XYZ file of C-alpha atoms in Angstrom:
637
model
C 48.414 92.895 92.776
C 47.705 89.810 90.653
C 48.730 86.562 92.352
C 48.311 84.353 89.275
C 46.460 84.207 85.962
C 45.130 81.075 84.219
C 45.116 81.588 80.458
C 43.049 79.308 78.165
C 43.502 76.139 80.242
C 42.330 72.891 78.661
C 42.481 69.442 80.230
C 41.271 66.059 78.968
C 40.475 62.942 80.958
C 40.408 59.813 78.814
C 38.550 60.957 75.686
C 36.482 63.724 77.241
C 37.347 67.272 78.256
C 37.134 68.296 81.900
C 37.363 71.962 80.909
C 38.262 73.772 77.743
C 39.901 77.194 77.186
C 39.050 78.553 80.629
C 40.668 81.744 81.922
C 40.568 83.494 85.284
C 42.914 85.052 87.831
C 43.351 85.779 91.519
C 44.090 89.115 93.140
C 45.998 89.625 96.379
C 43.814 88.935 99.428
C 41.030 87.197 97.472
C 39.554 83.925 98.725
C 38.312 81.899 95.788
C 35.999 78.913 96.329
C 35.745 76.370 93.488
C 32.526 74.350 93.255
C 31.013 71.785 90.885
C 29.921 68.162 90.740
C 32.222 65.270 91.626
C 34.420 64.340 88.664
C 33.924 67.719 86.971
C 37.630 68.652 87.310
C 37.895 70.740 90.511
C 40.855 68.854 91.999
C 42.564 68.667 88.584
C 42.286 72.446 88.257
C 43.858 72.911 91.718
C 46.716 70.577 90.768
C 47.382 72.592 87.611
C 47.432 75.857 89.577
C 49.715 74.265 92.186
C 52.107 72.907 89.543
C 51.297 69.277 90.347
C 49.798 68.596 86.928
C 50.329 69.969 83.413
C 47.428 71.249 81.269
C 46.950 69.938 77.738
C 47.063 73.545 76.572
C 47.190 76.996 78.133
C 49.314 78.209 81.035
C 49.297 79.492 84.598
C 51.350 82.660 85.049
C 52.425 83.508 88.610
C 53.694 86.702 90.142
C 57.380 85.872 90.654
C 57.305 87.045 94.284
C 54.532 84.657 95.335
C 55.204 81.701 97.621
C 52.454 79.072 97.741
C 51.561 76.026 99.827
C 49.287 73.251 98.563
C 47.181 70.858 100.672
C 46.084 67.864 98.603
C 42.805 66.025 99.120
C 44.560 62.700 99.692
C 47.683 63.280 101.765
C 50.573 60.897 101.174
C 53.360 61.630 103.660
C 56.409 59.379 103.800
C 58.246 60.388 106.937
C 59.019 58.792 110.281
C 59.729 62.111 112.030
C 57.792 63.140 115.149
C 54.769 65.059 113.896
C 55.761 68.239 115.777
C 59.140 68.310 113.994
C 57.401 67.627 110.675
C 55.097 70.624 111.154
C 57.871 72.962 112.326
C 59.753 72.235 109.091
C 57.140 74.487 107.460
C 59.659 77.237 108.272
C 62.920 75.462 107.383
C 65.276 78.348 108.131
C 63.833 78.985 111.596
C 63.609 75.243 112.284
C 67.311 74.799 111.414
C 68.266 77.751 113.628
C 66.325 76.246 116.544
C 68.059 72.903 115.981
C 71.445 74.630 115.896
C 70.563 76.637 119.018
C 69.764 73.449 120.976
C 72.919 71.747 119.687
C 75.168 74.654 120.738
C 73.610 74.817 124.220
C 74.370 71.100 124.665
C 77.929 71.587 123.434
C 78.550 74.401 125.898
C 77.136 72.346 128.779
C 79.142 69.240 127.828
C 82.497 70.994 127.394
C 82.555 73.486 130.260
C 86.273 73.007 130.836
C 87.255 73.598 127.202
C 87.576 77.388 127.102
C 88.504 77.618 123.392
C 85.593 75.408 122.320
C 83.235 77.319 124.614
C 84.374 80.647 123.241
C 83.738 79.467 119.662
C 80.359 77.922 120.546
C 79.284 81.024 122.472
C 80.118 83.201 119.468
C 78.069 80.925 117.173
C 75.235 80.892 119.700
C 75.114 84.712 119.736
C 74.864 84.717 115.933
C 72.060 82.168 116.009
C 70.212 84.131 118.696
C 70.534 87.300 116.628
C 69.089 85.577 113.535
C 66.202 84.128 115.561
C 65.474 87.618 116.886
C 65.440 89.000 113.335
C 63.128 86.262 112.060
C 60.894 86.288 115.153
C 61.597 82.585 115.407
C 61.534 81.909 119.126
C 57.858 80.909 119.153
C 57.993 78.367 116.314
C 57.386 75.350 118.562
C 54.644 77.104 120.519
C 52.881 78.246 117.322
C 53.042 74.718 115.888
C 51.579 73.231 119.082
C 48.740 75.773 119.132
C 47.729 75.039 115.521
C 47.969 71.266 116.038
C 45.867 71.461 119.190
C 43.214 73.548 117.436
C 43.064 70.868 114.727
C 42.605 68.102 117.292
C 46.176 66.744 117.423
C 47.816 66.619 120.880
C 50.309 63.711 120.837
C 53.150 65.839 119.471
C 55.829 63.123 119.570
C 53.843 60.514 117.652
C 55.662 59.335 114.518
C 54.224 60.311 111.136
C 54.260 56.703 109.874
C 51.979 55.689 112.753
C 49.238 58.195 111.898
C 45.935 57.355 110.206
C 44.978 58.996 106.920
C 42.759 61.518 108.704
C 45.482 62.402 111.217
C 48.014 62.902 108.406
C 45.598 65.277 106.683
C 45.271 67.362 109.867
C 49.037 67.448 110.386
C 49.582 68.443 106.741
C 47.008 71.227 107.170
C 48.829 72.450 110.295
C 52.097 72.573 108.350
C 50.752 74.671 105.453
C 49.055 77.047 107.904
C 52.228 77.479 109.949
C 54.268 78.262 106.844
C 52.266 81.512 106.289
C 52.591 81.597 102.472
C 51.319 84.303 100.119
C 48.901 81.795 98.549
C 47.182 78.791 100.107
C 45.665 76.101 97.876
C 43.418 73.818 99.935
C 41.551 70.753 98.634
C 38.761 69.784 101.082
C 40.491 71.216 104.180
C 37.539 70.470 106.493
C 37.612 66.697 105.918
C 38.594 64.793 109.101
C 38.095 67.869 111.311
C 35.542 68.017 114.107
C 33.079 70.926 114.248
C 35.146 73.024 116.685
C 38.253 72.669 114.508
C 36.289 73.650 111.391
C 35.022 76.762 113.193
C 38.568 77.697 114.245
C 39.947 77.164 110.725
C 37.092 79.189 109.253
C 37.834 82.173 111.497
C 41.591 81.921 110.924
C 41.201 82.048 107.135
C 38.631 84.854 107.309
C 41.030 87.148 109.144
C 44.279 86.329 107.365
C 45.953 88.351 104.618
C 46.896 85.179 102.734
C 45.258 84.710 99.331
C 43.289 81.498 99.086
C 41.986 79.034 96.498
C 39.980 76.155 97.959
C 37.496 73.361 97.362
C 34.999 72.423 100.060
C 31.612 70.751 100.448
C 31.006 72.588 103.759
C 28.475 75.260 102.793
C 28.798 77.263 106.044
C 32.578 77.303 105.572
C 32.228 78.250 101.884
C 29.768 81.023 102.714
C 31.906 82.496 105.505
C 35.327 82.291 103.833
C 34.870 82.921 100.099
C 34.929 86.372 98.510
C 34.419 84.938 95.010
C 33.135 81.619 93.667
C 33.947 79.788 90.446
C 31.631 77.004 89.297
C 32.862 74.426 86.782
C 30.014 73.177 84.602
C 29.833 71.741 81.078
C 33.584 72.243 80.483
C 33.313 75.978 81.224
C 33.659 78.166 84.312
C 31.173 80.675 85.703
C 32.349 83.402 88.078
C 30.230 84.836 90.889
C 31.453 87.678 93.099
C 30.644 87.293 96.784
C 30.053 84.309 99.048
C 27.932 81.166 98.688
C 24.688 82.942 99.515
C 25.400 85.515 96.791
C 26.143 82.655 94.392
C 22.801 80.947 95.122
C 20.854 84.162 94.553
C 22.624 84.949 91.272
C 22.422 81.334 90.052
C 18.667 81.301 90.622
C 18.287 84.486 88.567
C 20.396 83.031 85.751
C 18.310 79.833 85.658
C 15.074 81.841 85.504
C 16.400 84.002 82.658
C 17.694 80.951 80.785
C 14.404 79.085 81.114
C 12.458 82.133 79.960
C 14.695 82.511 76.903
C 14.324 78.809 76.121
C 10.521 79.121 76.104
C 10.768 82.157 73.817
C 12.930 80.262 71.310
C 10.740 77.154 71.059
C 8.431 78.354 68.273
C 11.326 79.778 66.258
C 13.201 76.491 66.648
C 10.271 74.484 65.242
C 10.224 76.664 62.105
C 13.966 76.363 61.616
C 13.891 72.567 62.038
C 11.060 72.276 59.513
C 13.119 74.310 57.026
C 16.147 72.098 57.661
C 14.226 68.826 57.158
C 12.568 69.944 53.857
C 15.720 71.309 52.232
C 17.515 69.381 49.443
C 21.067 68.074 49.927
C 22.566 70.702 47.606
C 20.750 73.418 49.492
C 22.030 72.087 52.808
C 25.590 72.281 51.538
C 25.182 75.958 50.761
C 23.531 76.647 54.143
C 25.941 74.755 56.391
C 26.483 77.770 58.639
C 22.713 78.033 59.051
C 22.453 74.339 59.962
C 25.233 74.743 62.533
C 23.424 77.733 63.967
C 20.185 75.720 64.321
C 22.054 72.956 66.168
C 23.475 75.536 68.539
C 20.038 77.110 69.107
C 18.520 73.692 69.760
C 21.093 73.187 72.492
C 20.153 76.511 74.128
C 16.495 75.471 74.406
C 17.349 72.729 76.866
C 16.251 74.040 80.235
C 18.654 74.062 83.128
C 17.269 71.714 85.757
C 18.581 71.195 89.257
C 17.977 67.504 90.012
C 15.885 66.979 93.114
C 15.110 63.935 95.220
C 11.747 63.202 96.757
C 11.476 59.554 97.659
C 9.320 58.171 100.456
C 11.423 55.389 101.927
C 12.082 53.729 105.243
C 8.379 53.007 105.769
C 8.668 49.213 105.995
C 7.385 47.618 109.194
C 9.827 47.887 112.093
C 7.823 46.356 114.922
C 7.589 47.560 118.504
C 11.310 47.121 119.103
C 13.831 48.905 116.883
C 16.978 49.545 118.980
C 16.782 49.153 122.765
C 20.049 50.206 124.444
C 19.899 50.334 128.237
C 22.800 51.716 130.280
C 25.406 50.475 127.820
C 29.130 51.159 128.307
C 32.176 50.712 126.088
C 35.893 51.106 126.715
C 38.924 50.551 124.518
C 42.020 49.800 126.574
C 41.923 52.063 129.603
C 39.833 54.718 127.839
C 36.106 54.928 128.596
C 34.318 55.986 125.405
C 30.811 56.042 126.884
C 29.092 54.663 129.953
C 25.504 54.174 131.151
C 24.108 55.334 127.808
C 20.428 54.656 127.132
C 18.551 54.952 123.843
C 15.124 53.526 122.952
C 14.637 54.154 119.212
C 11.316 55.092 117.655
C 10.290 55.876 114.042
C 11.373 59.283 112.683
C 14.205 59.626 115.234
C 16.865 61.936 113.754
C 20.055 62.262 115.804
C 23.345 63.981 115.032
C 26.406 62.690 116.904
C 29.209 65.170 117.587
C 32.423 65.322 119.587
C 36.216 65.514 119.234
C 38.050 63.144 116.893
C 38.716 59.796 118.569
C 36.058 60.240 121.273
C 34.057 57.165 120.180
C 31.364 58.421 117.754
C 31.973 55.702 115.155
C 32.266 53.103 117.916
C 28.811 54.111 119.190
C 27.355 53.527 115.707
C 29.077 50.139 115.485
C 27.705 49.142 118.888
C 24.136 50.246 118.081
C 24.362 48.364 114.770
C 25.260 45.200 116.691
C 28.738 45.018 115.139
C 30.683 45.505 118.389
C 30.177 44.046 121.837
C 29.413 46.154 124.905
C 31.168 46.031 128.289
C 27.972 46.350 130.322
C 24.274 47.091 129.984
C 21.903 45.496 127.491
C 21.362 45.967 123.745
C 18.509 44.421 121.755
C 17.765 44.965 118.072
C 14.332 44.431 116.526
C 13.789 41.453 114.222
C 12.256 43.623 111.471
C 14.870 46.353 111.213
C 16.985 46.718 108.083
C 20.087 48.813 108.846
C 21.770 50.741 106.056
C 25.255 51.683 107.260
C 27.333 54.186 105.255
C 30.912 54.122 106.561
C 33.920 56.397 106.091
C 35.919 53.669 104.327
C 34.767 52.420 100.927
C 35.298 48.646 100.758
C 32.331 47.410 98.722
C 33.219 48.495 95.151
C 34.645 46.233 92.443
C 36.995 48.022 90.040
C 36.025 45.996 86.945
C 32.278 46.331 87.490
C 30.082 48.930 85.763
C 28.354 51.634 87.760
C 24.823 50.352 87.137
C 25.800 46.684 87.650
C 27.130 47.636 91.071
C 23.593 48.631 92.074
C 21.759 45.859 90.223
C 23.676 43.169 92.077
C 21.975 44.419 95.264
C 18.444 45.086 93.988
C 16.569 45.506 90.700
C 14.357 48.236 92.170
C 13.243 50.013 95.349
C 9.572 49.672 96.297
C 8.459 53.075 97.622
C 4.853 51.998 97.982
C 3.496 55.333 96.665
C 2.044 56.703 93.432
C 2.982 56.122 89.810
C 6.696 56.205 90.640
C 6.356 53.406 93.161
C 9.287 51.442 91.788
C 12.670 53.189 91.586
C 15.221 51.403 89.414
C 19.019 51.651 89.699
C 18.917 53.861 86.585
C 16.424 56.232 88.254
C 18.516 56.405 91.408
C 21.719 57.120 89.475
C 20.037 59.950 87.569
C 18.563 61.421 90.746
C 22.043 61.526 92.272
C 23.626 63.170 89.225
C 25.184 60.204 87.422
C 24.485 61.003 83.725
C 23.266 58.202 81.429
C 26.582 57.929 79.598
C 28.333 57.146 82.897
C 26.054 54.246 83.895
C 28.042 51.730 81.862
C 31.450 53.158 82.884
C 33.748 50.976 84.944
C 34.175 51.881 88.604
C 37.946 52.167 88.112
C 37.325 55.353 86.047
C 35.429 57.143 88.837
C 36.849 59.976 90.929
C 37.063 59.693 94.722
C 33.856 61.686 95.208
C 31.998 59.646 92.582
C 33.013 56.411 94.323
C 31.643 57.672 97.632
C 28.431 58.712 95.879
C 28.062 55.233 94.357
C 28.775 53.601 97.704
C 26.022 55.750 99.205
C 23.573 54.580 96.525
C 24.496 50.938 97.178
C 23.351 51.515 100.744
C 20.147 53.347 99.763
C 19.031 50.766 97.189
C 18.777 48.211 100.006
C 15.761 50.301 101.125
C 16.724 50.382 104.834
C 14.366 51.515 107.573
C 17.294 52.434 109.856
C 20.141 54.522 108.436
C 23.545 55.096 110.036
C 25.743 57.702 108.308
C 29.384 58.010 109.411
C 30.866 61.264 108.054
C 28.686 61.145 104.922
C 29.742 64.578 103.637
C 33.447 63.773 103.124
C 34.326 64.063 99.414
C 30.696 64.483 98.295
C 29.862 67.517 96.155
C 27.210 70.064 97.098
C 24.585 68.854 94.548
C 24.867 65.329 95.988
C 24.538 66.623 99.559
C 21.440 68.568 98.523
C 19.965 65.426 96.933
C 20.751 63.396 100.043
C 19.177 66.026 102.312
C 16.002 66.034 100.217
C 15.920 62.234 100.321
C 16.249 62.297 104.120
C 13.409 64.851 104.371
C 11.026 62.067 103.363
C 12.728 59.215 105.203
C 10.380 57.759 107.816
C 12.786 55.458 109.627
C 15.503 55.990 112.253
C 18.414 58.224 111.278
C 21.726 58.487 113.170
C 24.463 60.711 111.715
C 28.081 61.235 112.741
C 29.186 64.444 111.034
C 31.248 67.604 111.423
C 29.282 69.342 108.647
C 27.222 71.969 110.449
C 24.960 72.794 107.487
C 24.172 69.110 106.896
C 23.281 68.573 110.575
C 21.129 71.699 110.647
C 19.229 70.402 107.634
C 18.677 66.781 108.692
C 18.415 66.226 112.461
C 16.352 67.380 115.447
C 18.426 66.024 118.355
C 22.137 66.119 119.188
C 24.196 63.563 121.096
C 27.320 65.334 122.295
C 30.364 63.440 123.624
C 31.422 65.594 126.574
C 34.294 63.636 128.121
C 34.580 61.051 130.895
C 32.256 58.704 129.034
C 29.324 61.125 129.146
C 26.991 61.550 126.163
C 24.557 64.422 126.622
C 21.367 64.853 124.599
C 20.266 68.273 123.293
C 16.974 68.941 121.470
C 17.160 70.841 118.180
C 19.641 71.005 115.316
C 23.330 71.937 115.454
C 22.816 75.718 115.458
C 20.353 75.414 118.330
C 22.859 73.226 120.177
C 25.564 75.885 119.778
C 23.248 78.626 121.067
C 22.284 76.533 124.070
C 25.894 75.581 124.750
C 26.986 79.240 124.668
C 24.111 80.198 126.951
C 24.983 77.454 129.471
C 28.640 78.488 129.401
C 27.638 82.086 130.066
C 25.405 80.995 132.977
C 28.244 78.912 134.477
C 30.568 81.890 134.372
C 27.928 84.041 136.072
C 27.414 81.417 138.787
C 31.157 81.205 139.423
C 31.317 84.974 139.673
C 28.443 85.031 142.203
C 29.959 82.191 144.260
C 33.279 84.042 144.378
C 31.536 86.892 146.242
C 30.247 85.740 149.662
C 26.623 86.737 150.315
C 26.185 87.664 154.001
C 22.389 87.406 153.767
C 22.531 83.751 152.747
C 22.069 81.169 155.472
C 24.922 78.638 154.935
C 22.969 75.926 156.750
C 20.046 76.085 154.329
C 19.960 73.108 151.985
C 17.866 73.139 148.818
C 15.556 70.203 148.322
C 17.004 67.735 145.837
C 15.848 68.176 142.245
C 13.655 65.414 140.883
C 14.768 63.881 137.614
C 12.619 62.839 134.688
C 12.997 59.402 133.184
C 14.692 59.114 129.794
C 11.394 58.911 127.876
C 9.796 61.690 129.960
C 12.735 64.011 129.259
C 12.424 63.400 125.514
C 8.666 64.019 125.703
C 9.216 67.267 127.647
C 11.827 68.499 125.134
C 9.394 68.040 122.242
C 6.239 69.447 123.874
C 7.092 73.138 123.319
C 7.506 72.626 119.585
C 4.416 70.418 119.317
C 2.207 72.945 121.152
C 3.488 75.813 118.989
C 2.836 73.843 115.779
C -0.720 73.062 116.911
C -1.305 76.733 117.782
C -0.079 77.788 114.333
C -2.343 75.267 112.647
C -5.348 76.457 114.706
C -4.638 80.114 113.835
C -4.472 79.324 110.114
C -7.835 77.511 110.243
C -9.383 80.293 112.346
C -8.352 82.877 109.738
C -9.730 80.650 107.003
C -13.120 80.128 108.652
C -13.665 83.900 108.938
C -13.432 84.311 105.162
C -15.854 81.490 104.257
C -19.246 82.774 102.944
C -22.196 81.991 105.298
C -23.931 79.863 102.630
C -21.081 77.325 102.860
C -22.249 76.281 106.317
C -21.150 72.648 105.877
C -17.506 73.696 105.311
C -17.746 76.045 108.330
C -19.094 73.217 110.456
C -16.316 70.825 109.398
C -13.595 73.382 110.159
C -15.195 74.196 113.531
C -14.950 70.532 114.549
C -11.270 70.410 113.520
C -10.505 73.612 115.476
C -12.282 72.221 118.551
C -10.205 69.014 118.330
C -7.042 71.105 118.035
C -8.028 73.096 121.141
C -8.542 69.898 123.116
C -5.187 68.538 121.973
C -3.422 71.811 122.872
C -5.008 71.746 126.341
C -3.956 68.119 126.896
C -0.368 68.769 125.840
C -0.191 71.983 127.884
C -1.446 70.113 130.957
C 1.203 67.433 130.358
C 3.873 70.131 130.057
C 2.868 71.526 133.479
C 2.930 68.035 135.028
C 6.465 67.376 133.806
C 7.588 70.901 134.803
C 6.357 70.353 138.355
C 8.102 66.987 138.484
C 11.390 68.696 137.576
């Protein structure tokens, strides 16, 4: 069954087209992910499908039996109702019946001596009960509470007007999910959700019968949920069956084919252009169709290029002290956010910070940046550090300023200190992060929400920081920008601290996790986010096994026997121990590669053999030293 069909949709923004004469449809049960750069028209397309905006031409034809719900990217809710009541109104008929049920119960209890009134109210109550049975409406409140809790909302009586923008988005998401429509249209549903909530939402949408059209920057979410992907590019749409991984594989093949065809056409194009330039005016008039064809062919020779970032930054001198935080604690009101937390920063630190919404992740960044005071402990920042702080709220853009002027007012260039491309100008940076040349002189007031966040990110990067704090950097950024940022961070040599719920981004950028685990405790885990999840699941499984064993009394165990207390490593020793396994394995791999290489070197190249032998011997000594250190720390534990 067809849910809807878009026929020849065209939409302009200012003088330019977002998309032109595009057509596609959605079948029952399909989950369609829409991707493309910021400002390309993704949200506009969703609004047209959802009836929030009118196309310049074309139409959207719906199956008349379809009921849809639409979650907008920016949620504007004007209501002072308790949030639980607001969510339950997703099913208005059942909500009204529940309200009437409660009213009638109160009436019966308040007028026990009025037999006629009680008889009438009892009759109405039976009718209401019968309708609730038919509609399976008794669990409405429970279902609403479950969804809200899964999305990180637990204060059910809080008024809607008192919620932050992120909280309103979560409540709005809960409402559309509870309504159980035939079609869900979701614009960036994972924004403002923590990682556990994203995982729950992902699984819920994967196993629902509801048809789905959605935009997301979360690549794990996109890969797991989508059954088809549409990419908007150059005013057209390109359809790819399957998930995000299928899209990447097919896109790579298309680019290779396109580039090959472009090479093949080059020589033919030169001949055609020569013919065009030599021809007389009268001849050109007669061959207009041929001239148009040449222009079209010239366009096809332009190779498709995915913009990539490779900038070596963050190498400026930081000194011996970067960030020294010793046993710091912070509370807000009566709530302890963290206590006795210690962190001694060193170059190339890469930490991801995770935890439930409101647990104190952003506060920790503010404290470590020296922007908030601490309750106890000591915090010292190095004199040579230059902190680049990318926050959730954009407050540094001027509406009447041009895009490139916004960067130039901070710096005329970035000094990378390497190679021919040592100096990176604002123009270079804008191009690397997918701002086309024609947009450089555009006013900031014309930018989309995602483009503004991208520009704000570049304003931070052009300061050339050696310490970077990123607070939810993936919100509203498109996938090409995230890829560019990840590649930039690959070659960043300074300290990197990231608060994020984006699992793919954390997997790609960090090698340690700080997890907020309640009661002011922040626990450190080595590895990226996926490794953290595996370890967490393993620990949970071990705890369950221990509880099971403790539940069964062991008669052979001597209850008076007390294990010797476990020795603890210092903070720095624990970090060293966590890294040793990986370091030893990397050294072993390097030694094996050189050993294989030395075997294949001809005997006459004895100098090369001698040089490699010395390197291998040094590697062996280093492996032995690190292995010995590993044993020392193991015994100490």
